[in-house]
Amino acid sequence: MASHNLLLLPGDGIGPEVMGEVKKVADFLGKAGVATFETETDLVGGAAYDAHGVAITDAAMKTAMEADAVLFGAVGGPKWAKVPYEARPEAGLLRLRKDMQLFANLRPAICFPALADASSLKREIIEGLDIMIVRELTGGVYFGEPKEIVTLENGEKRAVDTQVYTTHEIERITRVAFDLAKVRRNKVTSSEKHNVMRSGVLWKEVATRIGATEYPDVELDHHLADSLAMQLVRWPKQYDVIVCDNLFGDILSDIAAMLTGSLGMLPSASLGAPDAKTGKRKALYEPVHGSAPDIAGQGLANPIAMISSFGMALRYSFGLGQAADLVDQAIADVLASGARTRDIAEKGANAVSTTDMGDAIVAALKRRA
Ligand code: NAD
């Protein structure tokens, strides 16, 4: 049975609570003979600051670099509002992304039938939705230089951010999107604004070339980012994989996320380049939500986003697609049975606790395994 090294970084707030439920799922898969997971746990964010004065230690970073995958809970909270900027909780996540060179952010937006009525859109628009947004994570306008605010001679200020992309950066992110499409519904929509941005012109050109030369069997179309934003709320099911830059991806993935309901349901993956020798990508999996200090420690957190993030690790880091399907099905079963944590429960309806939800998912796994 294959064994995989997993670094668990629960972090702050509800992070440790939702990570606890992932451990149950991993233990079950081990006992069921699917795969064993050698897990190590370390501190990140405010918890690391309290213990070591930094948002992540060099030792934890080293473990992360050597792990087959990192599972990250969430960081931050009011307790650390005044810590030095370089040691703020988010710095731990930023260092992980930077040192592991995680350039591809994968955000699935899946609507479980049982939750279709929780969406702000009509059931027929959202039911059965299953799209994937691939966002470039390490380039573009958030990082391009110059990035500054200068004072002009007349005393006025001038702020500059720079949108920069190279051929190589666009090639590698579009390849991630095409590879995903091949194991999904074979369709990529590349999004930029080539009508007003030079980086958009290059983006479209490179995506077109990669599609034509390396993935001729995958359908490729191009949507301007503003029009795509409208289409996402009009008829999102027309899409399969959407690929876009850092800025547009930030916005479009949040729109797509909210189509499906609660933050407590949304997983994500961040992937690096394949290793030249092993072909393995560095990878970090995390729920989209934060540390939710308002509900931390009360057993109210929904662990599904964290458990689904582990499901993505099974699929994208460990080649355990069947086990990932099993986890997805178990979550769907539990939702279909009516179990809801407070964030996805109807007003006034009874809600289950974090641990109850985790236990129910493990029980559903047992029934299906
Ligand atoms: P948040 O995602 O923590 O919470 C927003 C709202 O959603 C809250 O009402 C919260 O109770 C609810 N919520 C979030 N996750 C939930 C879950 N699993 N189950 C049930 N309800 C859930 O965002 P915020 O309140 O803006 O930020 C809180 C802290 O988290 C801040 O310190 C922020 O910087 C940090 N944060 C961290 C990350 C990360 O670690 N990647 C991401 C976003 C925010």
mmCIF file of C-alpha atoms and ligand atoms in Angstrom:
data_model
loop_
_atom_site.group_PDB
_atom_site.id
_atom_site.type_symbol
_atom_site.label_atom_id
_atom_site.label_comp_id
_atom_site.label_asym_id
_atom_site.label_seq_id
_atom_site.Cartn_x
_atom_site.Cartn_y
_atom_site.Cartn_z
ATOM 1 C CA MET A 1 0.000 0.000 0.000
ATOM 2 C CA ALA A 2 1.391 3.390 -0.993
ATOM 3 C CA SER A 3 2.459 5.725 1.779
ATOM 4 C CA HIS A 4 2.341 9.504 1.488
ATOM 5 C CA ASN A 5 3.974 12.192 3.618
ATOM 6 C CA LEU A 6 1.556 14.854 4.664
ATOM 7 C CA LEU A 7 2.399 17.983 6.625
ATOM 8 C CA LEU A 8 -0.585 19.283 8.582
ATOM 9 C CA LEU A 9 -0.540 22.973 9.431
ATOM 10 C CA PRO A 10 -3.824 23.577 11.280
ATOM 11 C CA GLY A 11 -3.062 27.225 12.139
ATOM 12 C CA ASP A 12 -5.446 29.417 14.119
ATOM 13 C CA GLY A 13 -9.118 29.813 14.998
ATOM 14 C CA ILE A 14 -11.221 27.060 13.448
ATOM 15 C CA GLY A 15 -8.149 25.676 11.617
ATOM 16 C CA PRO A 16 -7.356 23.017 14.267
ATOM 17 C CA GLU A 17 -11.040 22.075 14.577
ATOM 18 C CA VAL A 18 -11.547 21.388 10.865
ATOM 19 C CA MET A 19 -8.128 19.722 10.549
ATOM 20 C CA GLY A 20 -9.153 17.287 13.289
ATOM 21 C CA GLU A 21 -11.923 16.023 11.010
ATOM 22 C CA VAL A 22 -9.482 15.483 8.125
ATOM 23 C CA LYS A 23 -7.412 13.257 10.382
ATOM 24 C CA LYS A 24 -10.457 11.009 10.865
ATOM 25 C CA VAL A 25 -10.901 10.695 7.101
ATOM 26 C CA ALA A 26 -7.186 9.974 6.560
ATOM 27 C CA ASP A 27 -7.231 7.366 9.355
ATOM 28 C CA PHE A 28 -10.247 5.712 7.790
ATOM 29 C CA LEU A 29 -8.576 5.523 4.353
ATOM 30 C CA GLY A 30 -5.505 3.993 6.032
ATOM 31 C CA LYS A 31 -7.577 1.361 7.837
ATOM 32 C CA ALA A 32 -9.571 0.633 4.665
ATOM 33 C CA GLY A 33 -6.310 -0.177 2.871
ATOM 34 C CA VAL A 34 -6.563 2.691 0.351
ATOM 35 C CA ALA A 35 -3.268 4.367 1.319
ATOM 36 C CA THR A 36 -1.336 5.242 4.427
ATOM 37 C CA PHE A 37 -0.550 8.798 5.352
ATOM 38 C CA GLU A 38 2.532 9.593 7.392
ATOM 39 C CA THR A 39 1.467 12.858 8.964
ATOM 40 C CA GLU A 40 3.511 15.485 10.739
ATOM 41 C CA THR A 41 1.877 18.461 12.397
ATOM 42 C CA ASP A 42 3.427 21.883 12.889
ATOM 43 C CA LEU A 43 2.491 25.432 13.792
ATOM 44 C CA VAL A 44 1.724 28.264 11.410
ATOM 45 C CA GLY A 45 0.305 31.768 11.698
ATOM 46 C CA GLY A 46 -0.529 33.222 15.090
ATOM 47 C CA ALA A 47 0.064 29.874 16.786
ATOM 48 C CA ALA A 48 3.639 29.825 15.421
ATOM 49 C CA TYR A 49 4.124 33.449 16.424
ATOM 50 C CA ASP A 50 3.075 32.728 20.009
ATOM 51 C CA ALA A 51 5.482 29.798 20.252
ATOM 52 C CA HIS A 52 8.442 31.013 18.163
ATOM 53 C CA GLY A 53 7.953 34.709 17.292
ATOM 54 C CA VAL A 54 7.615 33.978 13.560
ATOM 55 C CA ALA A 55 4.656 33.014 11.349
ATOM 56 C CA ILE A 56 6.391 29.816 10.282
ATOM 57 C CA THR A 57 9.725 28.404 11.445
ATOM 58 C CA ASP A 58 12.548 27.373 9.094
ATOM 59 C CA ALA A 59 12.134 23.818 10.384
ATOM 60 C CA ALA A 60 8.438 23.722 9.454
ATOM 61 C CA MET A 61 9.314 25.237 6.077
ATOM 62 C CA LYS A 62 11.871 22.476 5.508
ATOM 63 C CA THR A 63 9.276 19.814 6.325
ATOM 64 C CA ALA A 64 6.837 21.511 3.943
ATOM 65 C CA MET A 65 9.415 21.463 1.136
ATOM 66 C CA GLU A 66 10.001 17.750 1.645
ATOM 67 C CA ALA A 67 6.366 16.675 2.133
ATOM 68 C CA ASP A 68 4.316 15.054 -0.629
ATOM 69 C CA ALA A 69 1.648 17.628 0.185
ATOM 70 C CA VAL A 70 0.861 20.282 2.772
ATOM 71 C CA LEU A 71 -2.599 20.622 4.294
ATOM 72 C CA PHE A 72 -3.181 24.112 5.618
ATOM 73 C CA GLY A 73 -6.065 25.135 7.905
ATOM 74 C CA ALA A 74 -6.354 28.890 8.319
ATOM 75 C CA VAL A 75 -4.416 31.683 9.996
ATOM 76 C CA GLY A 76 -5.070 35.008 11.668
ATOM 77 C CA GLY A 77 -7.355 36.628 14.158
ATOM 78 C CA PRO A 78 -7.701 39.769 16.286
ATOM 79 C CA LYS A 79 -5.226 38.415 18.863
ATOM 80 C CA TRP A 80 -2.367 39.059 16.402
ATOM 81 C CA ALA A 81 -3.550 42.399 15.026
ATOM 82 C CA LYS A 82 -0.535 44.216 16.502
ATOM 83 C CA VAL A 83 2.330 41.806 15.826
ATOM 84 C CA PRO A 84 5.194 43.112 13.645
ATOM 85 C CA TYR A 85 4.254 43.151 9.937
ATOM 86 C CA GLU A 86 6.815 40.527 8.895
ATOM 87 C CA ALA A 87 5.568 38.116 11.591
ATOM 88 C CA ARG A 88 1.829 38.632 10.958
ATOM 89 C CA PRO A 89 -0.044 35.311 10.615
ATOM 90 C CA GLU A 90 -0.599 35.666 6.844
ATOM 91 C CA ALA A 91 3.185 35.864 6.376
ATOM 92 C CA GLY A 92 3.317 32.116 7.077
ATOM 93 C CA LEU A 93 1.043 31.331 4.148
ATOM 94 C CA LEU A 94 2.816 33.805 1.875
ATOM 95 C CA ARG A 95 6.189 32.236 2.660
ATOM 96 C CA LEU A 96 4.836 28.755 1.936
ATOM 97 C CA ARG A 97 3.459 29.927 -1.424
ATOM 98 C CA LYS A 98 6.671 31.744 -2.300
ATOM 99 C CA ASP A 99 9.242 29.143 -1.236
ATOM 100 C CA MET A 100 7.243 26.251 -2.698
ATOM 101 C CA GLN A 101 6.725 28.335 -5.875
ATOM 102 C CA LEU A 102 3.022 27.554 -5.995
ATOM 103 C CA PHE A 103 2.028 29.315 -9.201
ATOM 104 C CA ALA A 104 -1.270 27.555 -9.947
ATOM 105 C CA ASN A 105 -4.311 28.017 -7.755
ATOM 106 C CA LEU A 106 -7.176 25.619 -8.366
ATOM 107 C CA ARG A 107 -10.615 26.563 -7.105
ATOM 108 C CA PRO A 108 -13.434 24.178 -7.936
ATOM 109 C CA ALA A 109 -16.995 25.463 -7.715
ATOM 110 C CA ILE A 110 -19.291 22.507 -7.264
ATOM 111 C CA CYS A 111 -22.937 22.690 -6.334
ATOM 112 C CA PHE A 112 -24.233 19.740 -4.364
ATOM 113 C CA PRO A 113 -27.873 19.106 -5.307
ATOM 114 C CA ALA A 114 -28.875 19.163 -1.638
ATOM 115 C CA LEU A 115 -27.555 22.716 -1.313
ATOM 116 C CA ALA A 116 -28.852 24.187 -4.567
ATOM 117 C CA ASP A 117 -31.445 26.228 -2.687
ATOM 118 C CA ALA A 118 -28.743 27.865 -0.561
ATOM 119 C CA SER A 119 -27.405 29.700 -3.620
ATOM 120 C CA SER A 120 -28.515 33.222 -4.433
ATOM 121 C CA LEU A 121 -29.185 31.987 -7.981
ATOM 122 C CA LYS A 122 -32.105 29.867 -9.122
ATOM 123 C CA ARG A 123 -31.833 26.090 -8.699
ATOM 124 C CA GLU A 124 -31.868 25.360 -12.445
ATOM 125 C CA ILE A 125 -28.904 27.665 -13.018
ATOM 126 C CA ILE A 126 -26.797 26.187 -10.278
ATOM 127 C CA GLU A 127 -27.803 22.551 -9.767
ATOM 128 C CA GLY A 128 -25.101 20.151 -10.942
ATOM 129 C CA LEU A 129 -22.551 22.942 -11.420
ATOM 130 C CA ASP A 130 -18.963 21.665 -11.551
ATOM 131 C CA ILE A 131 -16.403 24.142 -12.815
ATOM 132 C CA MET A 132 -12.738 24.734 -12.036
ATOM 133 C CA ILE A 133 -11.045 28.108 -11.950
ATOM 134 C CA VAL A 134 -7.289 28.026 -12.476
ATOM 135 C CA ARG A 135 -5.704 31.246 -11.293
ATOM 136 C CA GLU A 136 -2.078 32.273 -11.863
ATOM 137 C CA LEU A 137 -0.809 32.957 -8.358
ATOM 138 C CA THR A 138 2.736 34.273 -8.386
ATOM 139 C CA GLY A 139 2.822 36.878 -11.172
ATOM 140 C CA GLY A 140 0.798 39.742 -12.575
ATOM 141 C CA VAL A 141 -0.204 43.026 -11.063
ATOM 142 C CA TYR A 142 0.147 41.969 -7.412
ATOM 143 C CA PHE A 143 3.879 41.484 -7.840
ATOM 144 C CA GLY A 144 4.964 43.482 -10.943
ATOM 145 C CA GLU A 145 7.462 46.345 -10.537
ATOM 146 C CA PRO A 146 7.298 49.297 -10.299
ATOM 147 C CA LYS A 147 4.823 49.124 -7.471
ATOM 148 C CA GLU A 148 4.821 52.411 -5.634
ATOM 149 C CA ILE A 149 3.151 55.590 -4.513
ATOM 150 C CA VAL A 150 5.211 58.663 -5.381
ATOM 151 C CA THR A 151 4.628 62.330 -4.641
ATOM 152 C CA LEU A 152 4.711 64.486 -7.746
ATOM 153 C CA GLU A 153 6.196 67.985 -7.965
ATOM 154 C CA ASN A 154 2.768 69.557 -7.547
ATOM 155 C CA GLY A 155 2.275 67.652 -4.295
ATOM 156 C CA GLU A 156 -0.216 65.259 -5.836
ATOM 157 C CA LYS A 157 0.391 61.553 -5.313
ATOM 158 C CA ARG A 158 0.673 58.944 -8.051
ATOM 159 C CA ALA A 159 0.170 55.218 -7.423
ATOM 160 C CA VAL A 160 1.464 52.552 -9.780
ATOM 161 C CA ASP A 161 0.950 48.803 -9.973
ATOM 162 C CA THR A 162 2.394 46.923 -12.902
ATOM 163 C CA GLN A 163 0.795 44.027 -14.709
ATOM 164 C CA VAL A 164 3.612 41.828 -16.052
ATOM 165 C CA TYR A 165 3.544 38.353 -17.606
ATOM 166 C CA THR A 166 6.217 36.437 -19.486
ATOM 167 C CA THR A 167 5.634 33.722 -22.077
ATOM 168 C CA HIS A 168 6.897 31.063 -19.670
ATOM 169 C CA GLU A 169 4.486 32.090 -16.903
ATOM 170 C CA ILE A 170 1.510 31.933 -19.257
ATOM 171 C CA GLU A 171 2.616 28.637 -20.796
ATOM 172 C CA ARG A 172 2.885 26.813 -17.474
ATOM 173 C CA ILE A 173 -0.465 27.992 -16.099
ATOM 174 C CA THR A 174 -2.338 27.243 -19.320
ATOM 175 C CA ARG A 175 -0.799 23.746 -19.364
ATOM 176 C CA VAL A 176 -2.203 23.135 -15.870
ATOM 177 C CA ALA A 177 -5.644 24.160 -17.170
ATOM 178 C CA PHE A 178 -5.418 21.955 -20.278
ATOM 179 C CA ASP A 179 -4.222 18.954 -18.246
ATOM 180 C CA LEU A 180 -7.194 19.361 -15.904
ATOM 181 C CA ALA A 181 -9.624 19.709 -18.806
ATOM 182 C CA LYS A 182 -8.370 16.425 -20.257
ATOM 183 C CA VAL A 183 -9.585 14.560 -17.182
ATOM 184 C CA ARG A 184 -12.780 16.598 -16.940
ATOM 185 C CA ARG A 185 -15.014 17.747 -19.830
ATOM 186 C CA ASN A 186 -12.239 18.687 -22.255
ATOM 187 C CA LYS A 187 -12.906 22.396 -22.443
ATOM 188 C CA VAL A 188 -10.748 25.399 -21.458
ATOM 189 C CA THR A 189 -11.898 29.006 -21.387
ATOM 190 C CA SER A 190 -9.008 31.437 -21.232
ATOM 191 C CA SER A 191 -9.868 34.830 -19.842
ATOM 192 C CA GLU A 192 -8.060 38.177 -20.088
ATOM 193 C CA LYS A 193 -8.671 41.639 -21.498
ATOM 194 C CA HIS A 194 -6.727 41.681 -24.749
ATOM 195 C CA ASN A 195 -8.933 44.531 -25.955
ATOM 196 C CA VAL A 196 -7.307 46.961 -23.507
ATOM 197 C CA MET A 197 -4.207 45.269 -22.038
ATOM 198 C CA ARG A 198 -0.963 44.244 -23.706
ATOM 199 C CA SER A 199 -0.548 41.427 -21.189
ATOM 200 C CA GLY A 200 -3.949 40.185 -22.370
ATOM 201 C CA VAL A 201 -2.730 40.132 -25.982
ATOM 202 C CA LEU A 202 0.264 37.977 -25.025
ATOM 203 C CA TRP A 203 -1.883 35.787 -22.754
ATOM 204 C CA LYS A 204 -4.340 35.037 -25.568
ATOM 205 C CA GLU A 205 -1.544 34.412 -28.078
ATOM 206 C CA VAL A 206 0.293 31.956 -25.800
ATOM 207 C CA ALA A 207 -2.868 30.129 -24.673
ATOM 208 C CA THR A 208 -3.885 29.716 -28.322
ATOM 209 C CA ARG A 209 -0.468 28.325 -29.283
ATOM 210 C CA ILE A 210 -0.286 25.897 -26.329
ATOM 211 C CA GLY A 211 -3.810 24.696 -27.113
ATOM 212 C CA ALA A 212 -3.135 24.196 -30.820
ATOM 213 C CA THR A 213 0.285 22.558 -30.524
ATOM 214 C CA GLU A 214 0.044 20.535 -27.296
ATOM 215 C CA TYR A 215 -3.671 19.953 -26.691
ATOM 216 C CA PRO A 216 -5.358 19.888 -30.105
ATOM 217 C CA ASP A 217 -8.157 17.684 -28.753
ATOM 218 C CA VAL A 218 -9.160 20.101 -26.004
ATOM 219 C CA GLU A 219 -11.693 22.761 -26.946
ATOM 220 C CA LEU A 220 -10.383 26.261 -26.229
ATOM 221 C CA ASP A 221 -12.257 29.528 -26.240
ATOM 222 C CA HIS A 222 -11.438 33.017 -25.040
ATOM 223 C CA HIS A 223 -13.735 35.240 -22.974
ATOM 224 C CA LEU A 224 -12.959 38.776 -21.931
ATOM 225 C CA ALA A 225 -12.788 38.823 -18.126
ATOM 226 C CA ASP A 226 -15.613 41.338 -17.680
ATOM 227 C CA SER A 227 -17.932 39.383 -19.941
ATOM 228 C CA LEU A 228 -16.955 36.151 -18.196
ATOM 229 C CA ALA A 229 -17.936 37.679 -14.842
ATOM 230 C CA MET A 230 -21.424 38.316 -16.255
ATOM 231 C CA GLN A 231 -21.672 34.875 -17.806
ATOM 232 C CA LEU A 232 -20.679 33.253 -14.505
ATOM 233 C CA VAL A 233 -23.825 34.534 -12.837
ATOM 234 C CA ARG A 234 -26.003 34.139 -15.962
ATOM 235 C CA TRP A 235 -25.211 30.540 -17.022
ATOM 236 C CA PRO A 236 -22.130 29.131 -15.226
ATOM 237 C CA LYS A 237 -22.671 25.574 -16.461
ATOM 238 C CA GLN A 238 -21.339 26.542 -19.906
ATOM 239 C CA TYR A 239 -17.802 26.363 -18.465
ATOM 240 C CA ASP A 240 -15.473 23.510 -17.543
ATOM 241 C CA VAL A 241 -11.990 24.884 -16.770
ATOM 242 C CA ILE A 242 -11.403 28.637 -16.710
ATOM 243 C CA VAL A 243 -7.820 29.917 -16.716
ATOM 244 C CA CYS A 244 -6.858 33.484 -15.938
ATOM 245 C CA ASP A 245 -4.234 35.754 -14.433
ATOM 246 C CA ASN A 246 -3.776 36.584 -10.774
ATOM 247 C CA LEU A 247 -6.028 39.654 -10.595
ATOM 248 C CA PHE A 248 -8.933 38.417 -12.713
ATOM 249 C CA GLY A 249 -8.619 34.990 -11.096
ATOM 250 C CA ASP A 250 -8.895 36.523 -7.646
ATOM 251 C CA ILE A 251 -12.200 38.139 -8.552
ATOM 252 C CA LEU A 252 -13.682 35.456 -10.798
ATOM 253 C CA SER A 253 -12.926 32.639 -8.348
ATOM 254 C CA ASP A 254 -14.718 34.527 -5.574
ATOM 255 C CA ILE A 255 -17.764 35.032 -7.799
ATOM 256 C CA ALA A 256 -17.763 31.347 -8.724
ATOM 257 C CA ALA A 257 -17.340 30.371 -5.086
ATOM 258 C CA MET A 258 -20.382 32.264 -3.944
ATOM 259 C CA LEU A 259 -22.545 30.622 -6.603
ATOM 260 C CA THR A 260 -22.456 27.498 -4.519
ATOM 261 C CA GLY A 261 -23.268 28.814 -1.064
ATOM 262 C CA SER A 262 -21.105 28.903 2.056
ATOM 263 C CA LEU A 263 -17.439 29.591 2.563
ATOM 264 C CA GLY A 264 -17.425 26.479 4.724
ATOM 265 C CA MET A 265 -17.839 24.334 1.594
ATOM 266 C CA LEU A 266 -14.996 25.600 -0.588
ATOM 267 C CA PRO A 267 -11.666 23.790 -1.043
ATOM 268 C CA SER A 268 -8.597 24.905 -2.990
ATOM 269 C CA ALA A 269 -5.243 23.636 -4.175
ATOM 270 C CA SER A 270 -2.052 25.501 -5.004
ATOM 271 C CA LEU A 271 0.440 23.651 -7.166
ATOM 272 C CA GLY A 272 4.059 24.215 -8.175
ATOM 273 C CA ALA A 273 5.985 23.022 -11.220
ATOM 274 C CA PRO A 274 6.594 19.288 -11.682
ATOM 275 C CA ASP A 275 9.947 18.176 -10.263
ATOM 276 C CA ALA A 276 12.420 17.463 -13.076
ATOM 277 C CA LYS A 277 13.328 14.033 -11.639
ATOM 278 C CA THR A 278 10.165 12.720 -10.000
ATOM 279 C CA GLY A 279 7.470 14.626 -11.927
ATOM 280 C CA LYS A 280 5.819 15.386 -8.571
ATOM 281 C CA ARG A 281 4.504 18.877 -7.976
ATOM 282 C CA LYS A 282 4.865 20.709 -4.693
ATOM 283 C CA ALA A 283 1.347 21.263 -3.428
ATOM 284 C CA LEU A 284 -0.593 22.982 -0.685
ATOM 285 C CA TYR A 285 -4.273 22.354 -0.043
ATOM 286 C CA GLU A 286 -6.428 24.696 1.994
ATOM 287 C CA PRO A 287 -10.030 25.725 2.480
ATOM 288 C CA VAL A 288 -10.918 29.101 0.987
ATOM 289 C CA HIS A 289 -12.231 30.349 4.322
ATOM 290 C CA GLY A 290 -10.214 32.070 7.032
ATOM 291 C CA SER A 291 -9.845 31.304 10.716
ATOM 292 C CA ALA A 292 -13.401 32.489 11.547
ATOM 293 C CA PRO A 293 -12.578 33.856 15.026
ATOM 294 C CA ASP A 294 -16.285 34.627 15.543
ATOM 295 C CA ILE A 295 -17.108 30.907 15.802
ATOM 296 C CA ALA A 296 -13.732 29.408 16.814
ATOM 297 C CA GLY A 297 -13.712 26.907 19.661
ATOM 298 C CA GLN A 298 -17.488 26.423 19.629
ATOM 299 C CA GLY A 299 -17.802 23.337 17.433
ATOM 300 C CA LEU A 300 -19.736 25.364 14.851
ATOM 301 C CA ALA A 301 -17.277 25.269 11.954
ATOM 302 C CA ASN A 302 -18.144 23.350 8.818
ATOM 303 C CA PRO A 303 -15.276 20.911 8.141
ATOM 304 C CA ILE A 304 -16.354 20.131 4.552
ATOM 305 C CA ALA A 305 -14.069 22.724 2.888
ATOM 306 C CA MET A 306 -11.079 21.254 4.743
ATOM 307 C CA ILE A 307 -12.086 17.652 4.038
ATOM 308 C CA SER A 308 -12.661 18.501 0.347
ATOM 309 C CA SER A 309 -9.208 20.100 0.265
ATOM 310 C CA PHE A 310 -7.812 16.770 1.469
ATOM 311 C CA GLY A 311 -9.908 15.167 -1.314
ATOM 312 C CA MET A 312 -8.092 17.406 -3.800
ATOM 313 C CA ALA A 313 -4.756 16.236 -2.349
ATOM 314 C CA LEU A 314 -5.833 12.629 -2.918
ATOM 315 C CA ARG A 315 -6.636 13.456 -6.535
ATOM 316 C CA TYR A 316 -3.850 15.835 -7.529
ATOM 317 C CA SER A 317 -0.891 14.836 -5.340
ATOM 318 C CA PHE A 318 -1.386 11.155 -4.630
ATOM 319 C CA GLY A 319 -3.046 9.882 -7.807
ATOM 320 C CA LEU A 320 -5.926 8.499 -5.717
ATOM 321 C CA GLY A 321 -8.778 9.669 -7.935
ATOM 322 C CA GLN A 322 -11.095 6.884 -6.806
ATOM 323 C CA ALA A 323 -10.553 7.684 -3.152
ATOM 324 C CA ALA A 324 -11.164 11.366 -3.935
ATOM 325 C CA ASP A 325 -14.437 10.430 -5.659
ATOM 326 C CA LEU A 326 -15.354 8.400 -2.592
ATOM 327 C CA VAL A 327 -14.789 11.388 -0.306
ATOM 328 C CA ASP A 328 -16.880 13.619 -2.601
ATOM 329 C CA GLN A 329 -19.661 11.037 -2.657
ATOM 330 C CA ALA A 330 -19.584 10.656 1.123
ATOM 331 C CA ILE A 331 -19.970 14.429 1.497
ATOM 332 C CA ALA A 332 -22.866 14.404 -0.992
ATOM 333 C CA ASP A 333 -24.498 11.501 0.922
ATOM 334 C CA VAL A 334 -24.271 13.338 4.227
ATOM 335 C CA LEU A 335 -25.722 16.518 2.752
ATOM 336 C CA ALA A 336 -28.491 14.528 1.059
ATOM 337 C CA SER A 337 -29.320 12.973 4.436
ATOM 338 C CA GLY A 338 -30.037 16.480 5.704
ATOM 339 C CA ALA A 339 -27.081 16.983 8.064
ATOM 340 C CA ARG A 340 -26.033 20.635 8.115
ATOM 341 C CA THR A 341 -23.584 22.680 10.110
ATOM 342 C CA ARG A 342 -24.950 26.062 11.090
ATOM 343 C CA ASP A 343 -23.499 27.948 8.101
ATOM 344 C CA ILE A 344 -25.475 25.828 5.613
ATOM 345 C CA ALA A 345 -28.557 25.110 7.728
ATOM 346 C CA GLU A 346 -31.805 26.877 6.992
ATOM 347 C CA LYS A 347 -32.776 29.553 9.513
ATOM 348 C CA GLY A 348 -34.186 27.987 12.647
ATOM 349 C CA ALA A 349 -33.274 24.425 11.581
ATOM 350 C CA ASN A 350 -31.182 22.163 13.790
ATOM 351 C CA ALA A 351 -27.467 22.158 13.045
ATOM 352 C CA VAL A 352 -24.828 19.514 13.719
ATOM 353 C CA SER A 353 -21.409 20.210 15.228
ATOM 354 C CA THR A 354 -18.019 20.118 13.489
ATOM 355 C CA THR A 355 -17.218 16.702 14.916
ATOM 356 C CA ASP A 356 -20.705 15.334 14.147
ATOM 357 C CA MET A 357 -20.264 16.349 10.517
ATOM 358 C CA GLY A 358 -16.807 14.722 10.363
ATOM 359 C CA ASP A 359 -18.170 11.537 11.971
ATOM 360 C CA ALA A 360 -21.098 11.452 9.540
ATOM 361 C CA ILE A 361 -18.715 11.741 6.577
ATOM 362 C CA VAL A 362 -16.555 8.892 7.903
ATOM 363 C CA ALA A 363 -19.698 6.789 8.456
ATOM 364 C CA ALA A 364 -20.786 7.507 4.864
ATOM 365 C CA LEU A 365 -17.298 6.527 3.661
ATOM 366 C CA LYS A 366 -17.612 3.237 5.529
ATOM 367 C CA ARG A 367 -20.948 2.532 3.871
ATOM 368 C CA ARG A 368 -19.535 3.184 0.409
ATOM 369 C CA ALA A 369 -16.067 1.643 0.757
HETATM 370 P P1 NAD B 1 -13.436 34.049 7.466
HETATM 371 O O1 NAD B 1 -13.445 33.204 6.248
HETATM 372 O O2 NAD B 1 -12.592 33.582 8.586
HETATM 373 O O3 NAD B 1 -14.948 34.200 8.001
HETATM 374 C C1 NAD B 1 -15.980 34.855 7.280
HETATM 375 C C2 NAD B 1 -17.348 34.382 7.795
HETATM 376 O O4 NAD B 1 -17.575 33.046 7.349
HETATM 377 C C3 NAD B 1 -17.429 34.342 9.306
HETATM 378 O O5 NAD B 1 -18.720 34.704 9.700
HETATM 379 C C4 NAD B 1 -17.168 32.893 9.652
HETATM 380 O O6 NAD B 1 -17.798 32.475 10.855
HETATM 381 C C5 NAD B 1 -17.750 32.173 8.450
HETATM 382 N N1 NAD B 1 -17.006 30.937 8.160
HETATM 383 C C6 NAD B 1 -15.783 30.836 7.604
HETATM 384 N N2 NAD B 1 -15.407 29.567 7.523
HETATM 385 C C7 NAD B 1 -16.411 28.831 8.030
HETATM 386 C C8 NAD B 1 -16.610 27.443 8.242
HETATM 387 N N3 NAD B 1 -15.691 26.511 7.886
HETATM 388 N N4 NAD B 1 -17.765 27.041 8.809
HETATM 389 C C9 NAD B 1 -18.708 27.926 9.159
HETATM 390 N N5 NAD B 1 -18.575 29.247 8.982
HETATM 391 C C10 NAD B 1 -17.434 29.700 8.436
HETATM 392 O O7 NAD B 1 -13.016 35.499 7.013
HETATM 393 P P2 NAD B 1 -12.780 36.824 7.904
HETATM 394 O O8 NAD B 1 -13.768 36.871 9.026
HETATM 395 O O9 NAD B 1 -12.734 37.935 6.940
HETATM 396 O O10 NAD B 1 -11.331 36.651 8.514
HETATM 397 C C11 NAD B 1 -11.049 36.102 9.804
HETATM 398 C C12 NAD B 1 -9.558 35.910 9.946
HETATM 399 O O11 NAD B 1 -9.114 34.945 9.004
HETATM 400 C C13 NAD B 1 -8.763 37.196 9.654
HETATM 401 O O12 NAD B 1 -7.693 37.241 10.562
HETATM 402 C C14 NAD B 1 -8.271 36.989 8.243
HETATM 403 O O13 NAD B 1 -7.080 37.683 7.995
HETATM 404 C C15 NAD B 1 -8.043 35.505 8.233
HETATM 405 N N6 NAD B 1 -8.106 34.875 6.888
HETATM 406 C C16 NAD B 1 -7.223 33.863 6.690
HETATM 407 C C17 NAD B 1 -7.239 33.200 5.503
HETATM 408 C C18 NAD B 1 -6.289 32.045 5.327
HETATM 409 O O14 NAD B 1 -5.751 31.573 6.305
HETATM 410 N N7 NAD B 1 -6.073 31.566 4.125
HETATM 411 C C19 NAD B 1 -8.167 33.518 4.509
HETATM 412 C C20 NAD B 1 -9.098 34.544 4.771
HETATM 413 C C21 NAD B 1 -9.048 35.213 5.981
#
